[in-house]
PDB file of C-alpha atoms in Angstrom:
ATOM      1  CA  UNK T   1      -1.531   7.316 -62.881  1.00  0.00           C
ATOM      2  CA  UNK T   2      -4.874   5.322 -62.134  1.00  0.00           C
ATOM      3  CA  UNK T   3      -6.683   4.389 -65.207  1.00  0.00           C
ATOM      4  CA  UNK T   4      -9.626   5.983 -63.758  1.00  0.00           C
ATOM      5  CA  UNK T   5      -9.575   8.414 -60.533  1.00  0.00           C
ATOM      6  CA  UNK T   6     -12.373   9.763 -58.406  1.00  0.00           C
ATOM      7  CA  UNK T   7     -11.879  11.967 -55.253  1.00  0.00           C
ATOM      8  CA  UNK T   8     -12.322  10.210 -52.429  1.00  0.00           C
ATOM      9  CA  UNK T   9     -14.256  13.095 -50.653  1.00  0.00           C
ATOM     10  CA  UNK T  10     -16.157  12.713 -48.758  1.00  0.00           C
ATOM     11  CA  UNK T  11     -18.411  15.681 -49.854  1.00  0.00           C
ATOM     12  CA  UNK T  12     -20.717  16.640 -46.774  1.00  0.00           C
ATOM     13  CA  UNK T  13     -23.362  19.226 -48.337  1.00  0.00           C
ATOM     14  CA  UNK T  14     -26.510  20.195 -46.950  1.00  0.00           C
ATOM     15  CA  UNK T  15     -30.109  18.829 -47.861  1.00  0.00           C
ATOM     16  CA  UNK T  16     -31.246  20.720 -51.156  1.00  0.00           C
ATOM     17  CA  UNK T  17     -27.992  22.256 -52.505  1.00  0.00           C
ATOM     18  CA  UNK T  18     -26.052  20.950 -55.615  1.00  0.00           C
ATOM     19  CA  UNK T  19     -23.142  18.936 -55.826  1.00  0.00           C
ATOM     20  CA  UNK T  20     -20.855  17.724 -58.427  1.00  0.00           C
ATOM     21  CA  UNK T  21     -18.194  15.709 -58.899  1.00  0.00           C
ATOM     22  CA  UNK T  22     -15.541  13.997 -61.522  1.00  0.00           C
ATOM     23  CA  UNK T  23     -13.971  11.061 -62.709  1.00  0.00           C
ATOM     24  CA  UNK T  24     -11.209  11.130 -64.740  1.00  0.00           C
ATOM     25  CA  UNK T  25     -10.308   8.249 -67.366  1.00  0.00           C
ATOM     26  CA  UNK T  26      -6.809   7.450 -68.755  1.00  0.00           C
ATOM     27  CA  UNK T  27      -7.666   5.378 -71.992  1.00  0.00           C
ATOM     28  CA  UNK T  28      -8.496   7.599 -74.391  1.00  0.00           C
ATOM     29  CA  UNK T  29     -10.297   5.048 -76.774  1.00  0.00           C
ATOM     30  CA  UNK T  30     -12.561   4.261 -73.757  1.00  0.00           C
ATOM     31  CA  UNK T  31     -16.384   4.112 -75.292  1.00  0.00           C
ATOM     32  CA  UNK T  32     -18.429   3.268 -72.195  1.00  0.00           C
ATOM     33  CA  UNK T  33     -19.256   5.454 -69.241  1.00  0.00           C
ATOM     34  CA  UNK T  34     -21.470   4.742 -66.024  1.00  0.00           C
ATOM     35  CA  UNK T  35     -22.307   5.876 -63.341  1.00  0.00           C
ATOM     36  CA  UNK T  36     -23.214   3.477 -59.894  1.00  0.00           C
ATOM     37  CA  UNK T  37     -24.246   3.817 -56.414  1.00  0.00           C
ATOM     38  CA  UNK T  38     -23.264   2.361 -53.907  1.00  0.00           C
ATOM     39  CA  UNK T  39     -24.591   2.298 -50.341  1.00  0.00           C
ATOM     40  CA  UNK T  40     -22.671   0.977 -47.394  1.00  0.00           C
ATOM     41  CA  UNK T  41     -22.518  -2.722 -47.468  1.00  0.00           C
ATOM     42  CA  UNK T  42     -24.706  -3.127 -50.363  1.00  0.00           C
ATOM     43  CA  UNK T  43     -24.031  -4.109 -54.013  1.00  0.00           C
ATOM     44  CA  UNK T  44     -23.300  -1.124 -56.724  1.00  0.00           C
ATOM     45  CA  UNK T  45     -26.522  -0.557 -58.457  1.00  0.00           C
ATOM     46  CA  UNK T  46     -26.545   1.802 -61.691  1.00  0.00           C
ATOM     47  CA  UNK T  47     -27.360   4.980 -61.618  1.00  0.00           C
ATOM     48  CA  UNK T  48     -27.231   5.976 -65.386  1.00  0.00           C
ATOM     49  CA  UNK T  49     -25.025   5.691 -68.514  1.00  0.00           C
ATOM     50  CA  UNK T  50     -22.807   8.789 -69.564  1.00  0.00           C
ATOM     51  CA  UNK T  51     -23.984   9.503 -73.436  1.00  0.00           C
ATOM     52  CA  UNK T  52     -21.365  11.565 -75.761  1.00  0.00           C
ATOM     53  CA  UNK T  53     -24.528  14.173 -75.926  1.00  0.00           C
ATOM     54  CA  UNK T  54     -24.951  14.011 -71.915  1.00  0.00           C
ATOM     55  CA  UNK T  55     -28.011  13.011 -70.584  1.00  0.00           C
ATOM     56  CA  UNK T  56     -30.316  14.285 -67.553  1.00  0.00           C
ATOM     57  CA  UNK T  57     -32.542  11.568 -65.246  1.00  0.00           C
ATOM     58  CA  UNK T  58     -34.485  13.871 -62.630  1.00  0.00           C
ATOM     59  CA  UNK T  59     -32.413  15.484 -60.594  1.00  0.00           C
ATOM     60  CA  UNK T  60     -29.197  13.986 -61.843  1.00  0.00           C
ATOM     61  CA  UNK T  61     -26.911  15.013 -64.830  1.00  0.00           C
ATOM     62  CA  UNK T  62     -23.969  12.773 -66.046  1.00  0.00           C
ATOM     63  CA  UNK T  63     -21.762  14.420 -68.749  1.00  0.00           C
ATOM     64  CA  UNK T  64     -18.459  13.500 -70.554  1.00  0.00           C
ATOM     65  CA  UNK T  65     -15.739  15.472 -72.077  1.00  0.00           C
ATOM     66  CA  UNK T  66     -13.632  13.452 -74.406  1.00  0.00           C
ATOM     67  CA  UNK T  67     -11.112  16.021 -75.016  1.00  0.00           C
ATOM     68  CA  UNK T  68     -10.108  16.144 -71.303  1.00  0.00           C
ATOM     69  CA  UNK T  69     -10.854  12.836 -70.514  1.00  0.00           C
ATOM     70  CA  UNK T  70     -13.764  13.104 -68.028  1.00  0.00           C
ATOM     71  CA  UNK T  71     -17.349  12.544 -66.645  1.00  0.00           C
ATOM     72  CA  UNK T  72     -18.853  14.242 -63.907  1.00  0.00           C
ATOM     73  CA  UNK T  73     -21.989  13.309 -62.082  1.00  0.00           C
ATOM     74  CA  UNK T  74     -24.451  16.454 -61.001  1.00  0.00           C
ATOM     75  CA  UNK T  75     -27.418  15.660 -58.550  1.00  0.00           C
ATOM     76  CA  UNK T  76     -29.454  18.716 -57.991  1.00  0.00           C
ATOM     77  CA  UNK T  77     -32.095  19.791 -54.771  1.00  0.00           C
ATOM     78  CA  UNK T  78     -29.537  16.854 -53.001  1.00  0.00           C
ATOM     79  CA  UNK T  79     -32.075  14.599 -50.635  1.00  0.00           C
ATOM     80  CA  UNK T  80     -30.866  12.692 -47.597  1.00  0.00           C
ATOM     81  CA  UNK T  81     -32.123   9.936 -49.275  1.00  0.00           C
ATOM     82  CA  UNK T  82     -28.281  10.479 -52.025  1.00  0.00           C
ATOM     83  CA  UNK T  83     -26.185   9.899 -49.821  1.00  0.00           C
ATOM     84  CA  UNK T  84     -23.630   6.912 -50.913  1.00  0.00           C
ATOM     85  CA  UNK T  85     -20.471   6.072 -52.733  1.00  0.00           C
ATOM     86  CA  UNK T  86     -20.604   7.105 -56.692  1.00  0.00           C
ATOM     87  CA  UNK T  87     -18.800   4.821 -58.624  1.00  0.00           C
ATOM     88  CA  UNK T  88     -17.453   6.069 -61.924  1.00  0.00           C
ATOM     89  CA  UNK T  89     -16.944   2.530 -64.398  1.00  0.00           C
ATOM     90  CA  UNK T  90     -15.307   2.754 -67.903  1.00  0.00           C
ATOM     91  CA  UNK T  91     -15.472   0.306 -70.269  1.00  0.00           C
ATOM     92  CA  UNK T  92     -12.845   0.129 -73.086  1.00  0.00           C
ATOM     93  CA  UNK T  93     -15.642  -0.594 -75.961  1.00  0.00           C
ATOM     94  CA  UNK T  94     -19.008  -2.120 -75.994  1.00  0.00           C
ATOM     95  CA  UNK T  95     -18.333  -5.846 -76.373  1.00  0.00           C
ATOM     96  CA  UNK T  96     -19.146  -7.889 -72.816  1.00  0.00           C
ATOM     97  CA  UNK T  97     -15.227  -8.736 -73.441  1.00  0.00           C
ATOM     98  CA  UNK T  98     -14.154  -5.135 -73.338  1.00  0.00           C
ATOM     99  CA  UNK T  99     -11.763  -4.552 -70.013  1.00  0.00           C
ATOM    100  CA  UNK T 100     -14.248  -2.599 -67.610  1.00  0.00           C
ATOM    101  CA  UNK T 101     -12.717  -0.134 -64.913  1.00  0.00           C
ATOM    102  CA  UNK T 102     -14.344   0.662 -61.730  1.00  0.00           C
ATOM    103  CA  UNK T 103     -13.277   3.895 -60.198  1.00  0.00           C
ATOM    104  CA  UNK T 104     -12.498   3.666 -55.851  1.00  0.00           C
ATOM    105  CA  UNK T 105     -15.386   5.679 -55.608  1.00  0.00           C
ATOM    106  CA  UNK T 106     -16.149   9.139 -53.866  1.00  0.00           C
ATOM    107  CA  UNK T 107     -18.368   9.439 -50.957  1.00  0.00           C
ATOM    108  CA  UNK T 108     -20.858  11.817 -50.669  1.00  0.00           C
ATOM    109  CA  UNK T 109     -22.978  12.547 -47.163  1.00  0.00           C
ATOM    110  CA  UNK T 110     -26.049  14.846 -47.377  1.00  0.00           C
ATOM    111  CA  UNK T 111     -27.153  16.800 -43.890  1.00  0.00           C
ATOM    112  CA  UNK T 112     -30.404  17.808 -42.767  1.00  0.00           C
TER     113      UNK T 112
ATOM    114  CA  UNK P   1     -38.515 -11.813 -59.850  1.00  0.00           C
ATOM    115  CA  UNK P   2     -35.941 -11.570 -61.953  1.00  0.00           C
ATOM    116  CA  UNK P   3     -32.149 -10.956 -60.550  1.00  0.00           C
ATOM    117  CA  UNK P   4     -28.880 -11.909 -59.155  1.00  0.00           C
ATOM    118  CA  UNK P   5     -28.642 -14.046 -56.290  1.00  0.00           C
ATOM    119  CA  UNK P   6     -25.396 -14.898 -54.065  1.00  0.00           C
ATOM    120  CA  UNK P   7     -24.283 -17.369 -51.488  1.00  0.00           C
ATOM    121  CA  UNK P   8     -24.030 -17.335 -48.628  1.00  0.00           C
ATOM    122  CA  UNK P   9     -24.276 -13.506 -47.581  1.00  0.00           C
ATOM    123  CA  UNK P  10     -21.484 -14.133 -44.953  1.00  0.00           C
ATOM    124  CA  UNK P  11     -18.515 -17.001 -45.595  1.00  0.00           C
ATOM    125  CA  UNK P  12     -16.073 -17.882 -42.915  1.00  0.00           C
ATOM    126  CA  UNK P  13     -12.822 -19.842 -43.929  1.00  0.00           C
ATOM    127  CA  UNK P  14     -10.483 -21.566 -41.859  1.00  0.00           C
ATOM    128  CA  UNK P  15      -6.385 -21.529 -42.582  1.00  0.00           C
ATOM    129  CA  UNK P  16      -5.670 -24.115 -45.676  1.00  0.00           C
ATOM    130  CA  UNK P  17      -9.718 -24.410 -46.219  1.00  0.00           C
ATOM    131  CA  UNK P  18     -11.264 -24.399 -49.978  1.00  0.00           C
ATOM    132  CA  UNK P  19     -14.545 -22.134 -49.859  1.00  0.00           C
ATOM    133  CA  UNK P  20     -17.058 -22.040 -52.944  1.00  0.00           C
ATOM    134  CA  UNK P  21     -19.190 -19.023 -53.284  1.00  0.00           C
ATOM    135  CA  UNK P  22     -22.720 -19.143 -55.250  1.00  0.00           C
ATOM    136  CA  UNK P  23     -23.664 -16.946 -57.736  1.00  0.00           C
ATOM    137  CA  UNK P  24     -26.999 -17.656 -59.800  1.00  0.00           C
ATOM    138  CA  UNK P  25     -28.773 -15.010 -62.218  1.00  0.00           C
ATOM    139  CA  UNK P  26     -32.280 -15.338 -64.170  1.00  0.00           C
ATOM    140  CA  UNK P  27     -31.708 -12.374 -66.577  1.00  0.00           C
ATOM    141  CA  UNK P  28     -30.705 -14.953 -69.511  1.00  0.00           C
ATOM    142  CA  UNK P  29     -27.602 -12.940 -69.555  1.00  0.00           C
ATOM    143  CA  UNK P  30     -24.507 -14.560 -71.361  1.00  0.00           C
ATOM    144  CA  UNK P  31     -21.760 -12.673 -69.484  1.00  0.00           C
ATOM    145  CA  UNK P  32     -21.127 -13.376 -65.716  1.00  0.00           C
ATOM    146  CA  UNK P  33     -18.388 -11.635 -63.618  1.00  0.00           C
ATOM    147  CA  UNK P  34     -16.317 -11.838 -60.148  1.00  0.00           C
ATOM    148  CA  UNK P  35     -15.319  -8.991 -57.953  1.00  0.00           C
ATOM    149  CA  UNK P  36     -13.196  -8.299 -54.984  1.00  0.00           C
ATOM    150  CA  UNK P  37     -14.045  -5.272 -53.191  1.00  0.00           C
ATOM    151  CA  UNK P  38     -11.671  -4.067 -50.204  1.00  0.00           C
ATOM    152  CA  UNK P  39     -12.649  -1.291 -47.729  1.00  0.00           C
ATOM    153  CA  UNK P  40     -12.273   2.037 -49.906  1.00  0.00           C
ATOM    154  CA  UNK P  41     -11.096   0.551 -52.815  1.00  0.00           C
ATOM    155  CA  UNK P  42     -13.038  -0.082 -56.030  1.00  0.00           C
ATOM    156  CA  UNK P  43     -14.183  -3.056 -57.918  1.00  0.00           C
ATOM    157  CA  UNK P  44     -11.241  -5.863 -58.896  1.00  0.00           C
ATOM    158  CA  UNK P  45     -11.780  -7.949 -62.004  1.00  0.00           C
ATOM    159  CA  UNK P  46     -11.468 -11.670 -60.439  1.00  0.00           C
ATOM    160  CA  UNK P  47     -12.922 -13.751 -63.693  1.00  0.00           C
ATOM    161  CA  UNK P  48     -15.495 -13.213 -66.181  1.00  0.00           C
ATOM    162  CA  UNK P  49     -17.190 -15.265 -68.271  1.00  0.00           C
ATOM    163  CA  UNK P  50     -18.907 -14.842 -71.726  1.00  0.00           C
ATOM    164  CA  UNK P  51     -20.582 -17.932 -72.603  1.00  0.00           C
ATOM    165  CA  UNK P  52     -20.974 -21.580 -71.261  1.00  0.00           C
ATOM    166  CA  UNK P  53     -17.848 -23.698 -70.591  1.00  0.00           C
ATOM    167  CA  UNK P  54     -15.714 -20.471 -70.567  1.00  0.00           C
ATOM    168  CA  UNK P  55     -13.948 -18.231 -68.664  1.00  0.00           C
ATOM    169  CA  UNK P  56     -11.250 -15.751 -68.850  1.00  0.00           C
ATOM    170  CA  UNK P  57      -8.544 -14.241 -65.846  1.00  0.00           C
ATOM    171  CA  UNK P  58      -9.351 -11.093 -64.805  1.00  0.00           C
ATOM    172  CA  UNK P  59      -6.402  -9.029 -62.795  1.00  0.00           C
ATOM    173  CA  UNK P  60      -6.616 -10.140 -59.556  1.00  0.00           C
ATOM    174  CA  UNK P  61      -7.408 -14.535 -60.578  1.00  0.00           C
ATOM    175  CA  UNK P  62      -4.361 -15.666 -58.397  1.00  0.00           C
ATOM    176  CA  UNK P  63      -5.908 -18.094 -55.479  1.00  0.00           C
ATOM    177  CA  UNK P  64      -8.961 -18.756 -57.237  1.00  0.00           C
ATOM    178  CA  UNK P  65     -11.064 -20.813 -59.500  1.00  0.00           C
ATOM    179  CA  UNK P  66     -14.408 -20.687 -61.443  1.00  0.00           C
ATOM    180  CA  UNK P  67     -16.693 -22.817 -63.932  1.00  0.00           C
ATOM    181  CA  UNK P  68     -19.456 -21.829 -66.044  1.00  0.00           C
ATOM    182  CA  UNK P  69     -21.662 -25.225 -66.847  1.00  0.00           C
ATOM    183  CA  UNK P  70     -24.551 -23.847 -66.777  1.00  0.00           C
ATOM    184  CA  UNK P  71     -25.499 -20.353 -68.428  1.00  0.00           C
ATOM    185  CA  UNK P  72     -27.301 -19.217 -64.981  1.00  0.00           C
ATOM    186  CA  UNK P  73     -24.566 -20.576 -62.525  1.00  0.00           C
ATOM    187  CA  UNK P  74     -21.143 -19.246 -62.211  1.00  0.00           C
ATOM    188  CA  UNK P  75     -19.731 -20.241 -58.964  1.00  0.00           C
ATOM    189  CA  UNK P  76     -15.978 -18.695 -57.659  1.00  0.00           C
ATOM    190  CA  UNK P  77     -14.145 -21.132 -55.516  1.00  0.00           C
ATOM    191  CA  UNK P  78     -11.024 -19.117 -53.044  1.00  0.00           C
ATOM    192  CA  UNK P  79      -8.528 -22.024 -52.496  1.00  0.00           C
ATOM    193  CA  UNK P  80      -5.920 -22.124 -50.369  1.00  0.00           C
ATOM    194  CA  UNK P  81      -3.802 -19.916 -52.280  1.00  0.00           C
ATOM    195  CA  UNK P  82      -5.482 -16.933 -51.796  1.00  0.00           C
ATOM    196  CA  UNK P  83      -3.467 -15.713 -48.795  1.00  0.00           C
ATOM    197  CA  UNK P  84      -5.410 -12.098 -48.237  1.00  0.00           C
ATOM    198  CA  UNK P  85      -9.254 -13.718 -49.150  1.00  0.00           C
ATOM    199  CA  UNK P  86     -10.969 -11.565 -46.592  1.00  0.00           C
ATOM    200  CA  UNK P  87     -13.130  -9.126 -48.881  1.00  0.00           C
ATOM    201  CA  UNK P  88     -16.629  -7.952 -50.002  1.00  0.00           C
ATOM    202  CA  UNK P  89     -17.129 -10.477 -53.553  1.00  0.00           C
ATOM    203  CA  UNK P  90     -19.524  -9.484 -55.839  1.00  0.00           C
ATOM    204  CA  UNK P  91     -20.737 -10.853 -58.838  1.00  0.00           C
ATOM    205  CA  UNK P  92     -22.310  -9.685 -62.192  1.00  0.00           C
ATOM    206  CA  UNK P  93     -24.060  -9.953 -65.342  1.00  0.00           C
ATOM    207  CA  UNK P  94     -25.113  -8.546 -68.275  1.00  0.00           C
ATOM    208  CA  UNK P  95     -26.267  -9.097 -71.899  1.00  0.00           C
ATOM    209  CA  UNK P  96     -23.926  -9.475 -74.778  1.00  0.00           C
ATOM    210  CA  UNK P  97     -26.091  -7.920 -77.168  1.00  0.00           C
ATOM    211  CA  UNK P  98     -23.805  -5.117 -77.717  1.00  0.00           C
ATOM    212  CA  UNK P  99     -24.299  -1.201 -77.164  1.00  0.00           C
ATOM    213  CA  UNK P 100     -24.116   0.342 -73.833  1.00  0.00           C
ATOM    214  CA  UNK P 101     -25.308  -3.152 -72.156  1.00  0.00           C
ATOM    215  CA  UNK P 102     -24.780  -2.662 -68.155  1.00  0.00           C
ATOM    216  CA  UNK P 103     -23.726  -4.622 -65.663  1.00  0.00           C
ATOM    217  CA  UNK P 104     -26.276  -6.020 -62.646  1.00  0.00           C
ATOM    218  CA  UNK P 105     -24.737  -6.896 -59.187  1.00  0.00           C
ATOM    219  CA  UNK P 106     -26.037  -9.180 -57.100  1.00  0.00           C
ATOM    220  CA  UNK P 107     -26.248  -8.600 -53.007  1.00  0.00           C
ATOM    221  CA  UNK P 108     -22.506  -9.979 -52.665  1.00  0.00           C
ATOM    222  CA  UNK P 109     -20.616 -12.205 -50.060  1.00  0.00           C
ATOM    223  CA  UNK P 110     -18.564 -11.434 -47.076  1.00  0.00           C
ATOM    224  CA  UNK P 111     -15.709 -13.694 -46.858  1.00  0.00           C
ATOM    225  CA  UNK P 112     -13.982 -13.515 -43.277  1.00  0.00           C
ATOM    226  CA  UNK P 113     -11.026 -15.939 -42.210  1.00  0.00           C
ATOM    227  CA  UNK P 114     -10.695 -17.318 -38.720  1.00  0.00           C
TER     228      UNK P 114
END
């Protein structure tokens, strides 16, 4: 089992619907949780940090579930403008020395 | 500005050639990172760094070298040894203040061999 998985997708949803997706995490004493973006050929840039209480920017929502060992990632009213790789990244504490796991990523490609 | 820069953007490397890429931040950030990215795969751990005049193996540090001699600089070298170096690299930083610090990514390298 992959320390942390991600569907591939891709997810192809039209402009202003919902999507969500997962990312599940093997190490339970895992304390960090982000999510990136990615666009083709570009660096990952951060999206937000996954808080134990779950946390909303805008449009997006990033929760985690200890007990089943997951975050998900919702983006509401989806804009062209979203689509890119999500990366999920867990970090095994807080210290810069803590191992950090990037997820392969799952693609997701809005349509007018 | 502050930020991440990398060197060149695109890297071609002969059979049996050393390359060196650049990686330079401004943040003041203590911790500096390597990454291999290969179509549809995630991030790889190359080396990392936490402070001046040290560095640590990350999974994947076969075929390649680093230094850290300055606090802004932390340049990867892929030797010879690296038989499969064609890949996106990236590198990072962040703080080491602790908390839910984040890494920043500069614009990355593409390394091609002839």
């Amino acid at each position: 089992r992959k320390e942390v998985e991600q569907d591939p997708g891709p997810f192809n949803v039209p402009e202003g619907a919902t999507v969500a997706f997962n990312c599940t995490y093997s190490n339970s004493a895992s304390q960090s949780f982000f999510w990136y973006r990615q666009d083709c050929r570009k660096e990952p840039k951060l999206l937000m940090s996954v808080y134990s209480s779950g946390n909303e920017d805008g449009r997006f929502t990033a929760q985690l579930n200890r007990a089943s060992q997951y975050i998900s990632l919702l983006i509401r009213d989806s804009k062209l403008s979203d689509s890119a790789t999500y990366l999920c990244v867990v970090k095994g504490g807080y210290s810069s020395a803590s191992k950090i796991i990037f997820g392969s990523g799952t693609r997701l490609s809005i349509r007018p | 500005d502050g930020g991440i820069t990398q060197s060149p953007k695109y890297l071609f490397r002969k059979e049996g050639q050393n390359v060196t890429l650049s990686c330079e931040q401004n943040l003041n950030h203590d911790a500096m990172y390597w990454y291999r990215q290969d179509p549809g795969q995630g991030l790889r751990l190359i080396y990392y760094s936490q402070i001046v005049n040290d560095f640590q193996k990350g999974d994947i540090a076969e075929g390649y070298s680093v230094s850290r001699e300055k606090k802004e600089s932390f340049p990867l070298t892929v030797t010879s040894a690296q038989k499969n170096p064609t890949a996106f690299y990236l590198c990072a930083s962040s703080s080491a203040s602790g908390g839910q610090e984040t890494q920043y990514f500069g614009p990355g390298t593409r390394l091609l061999v002839l």
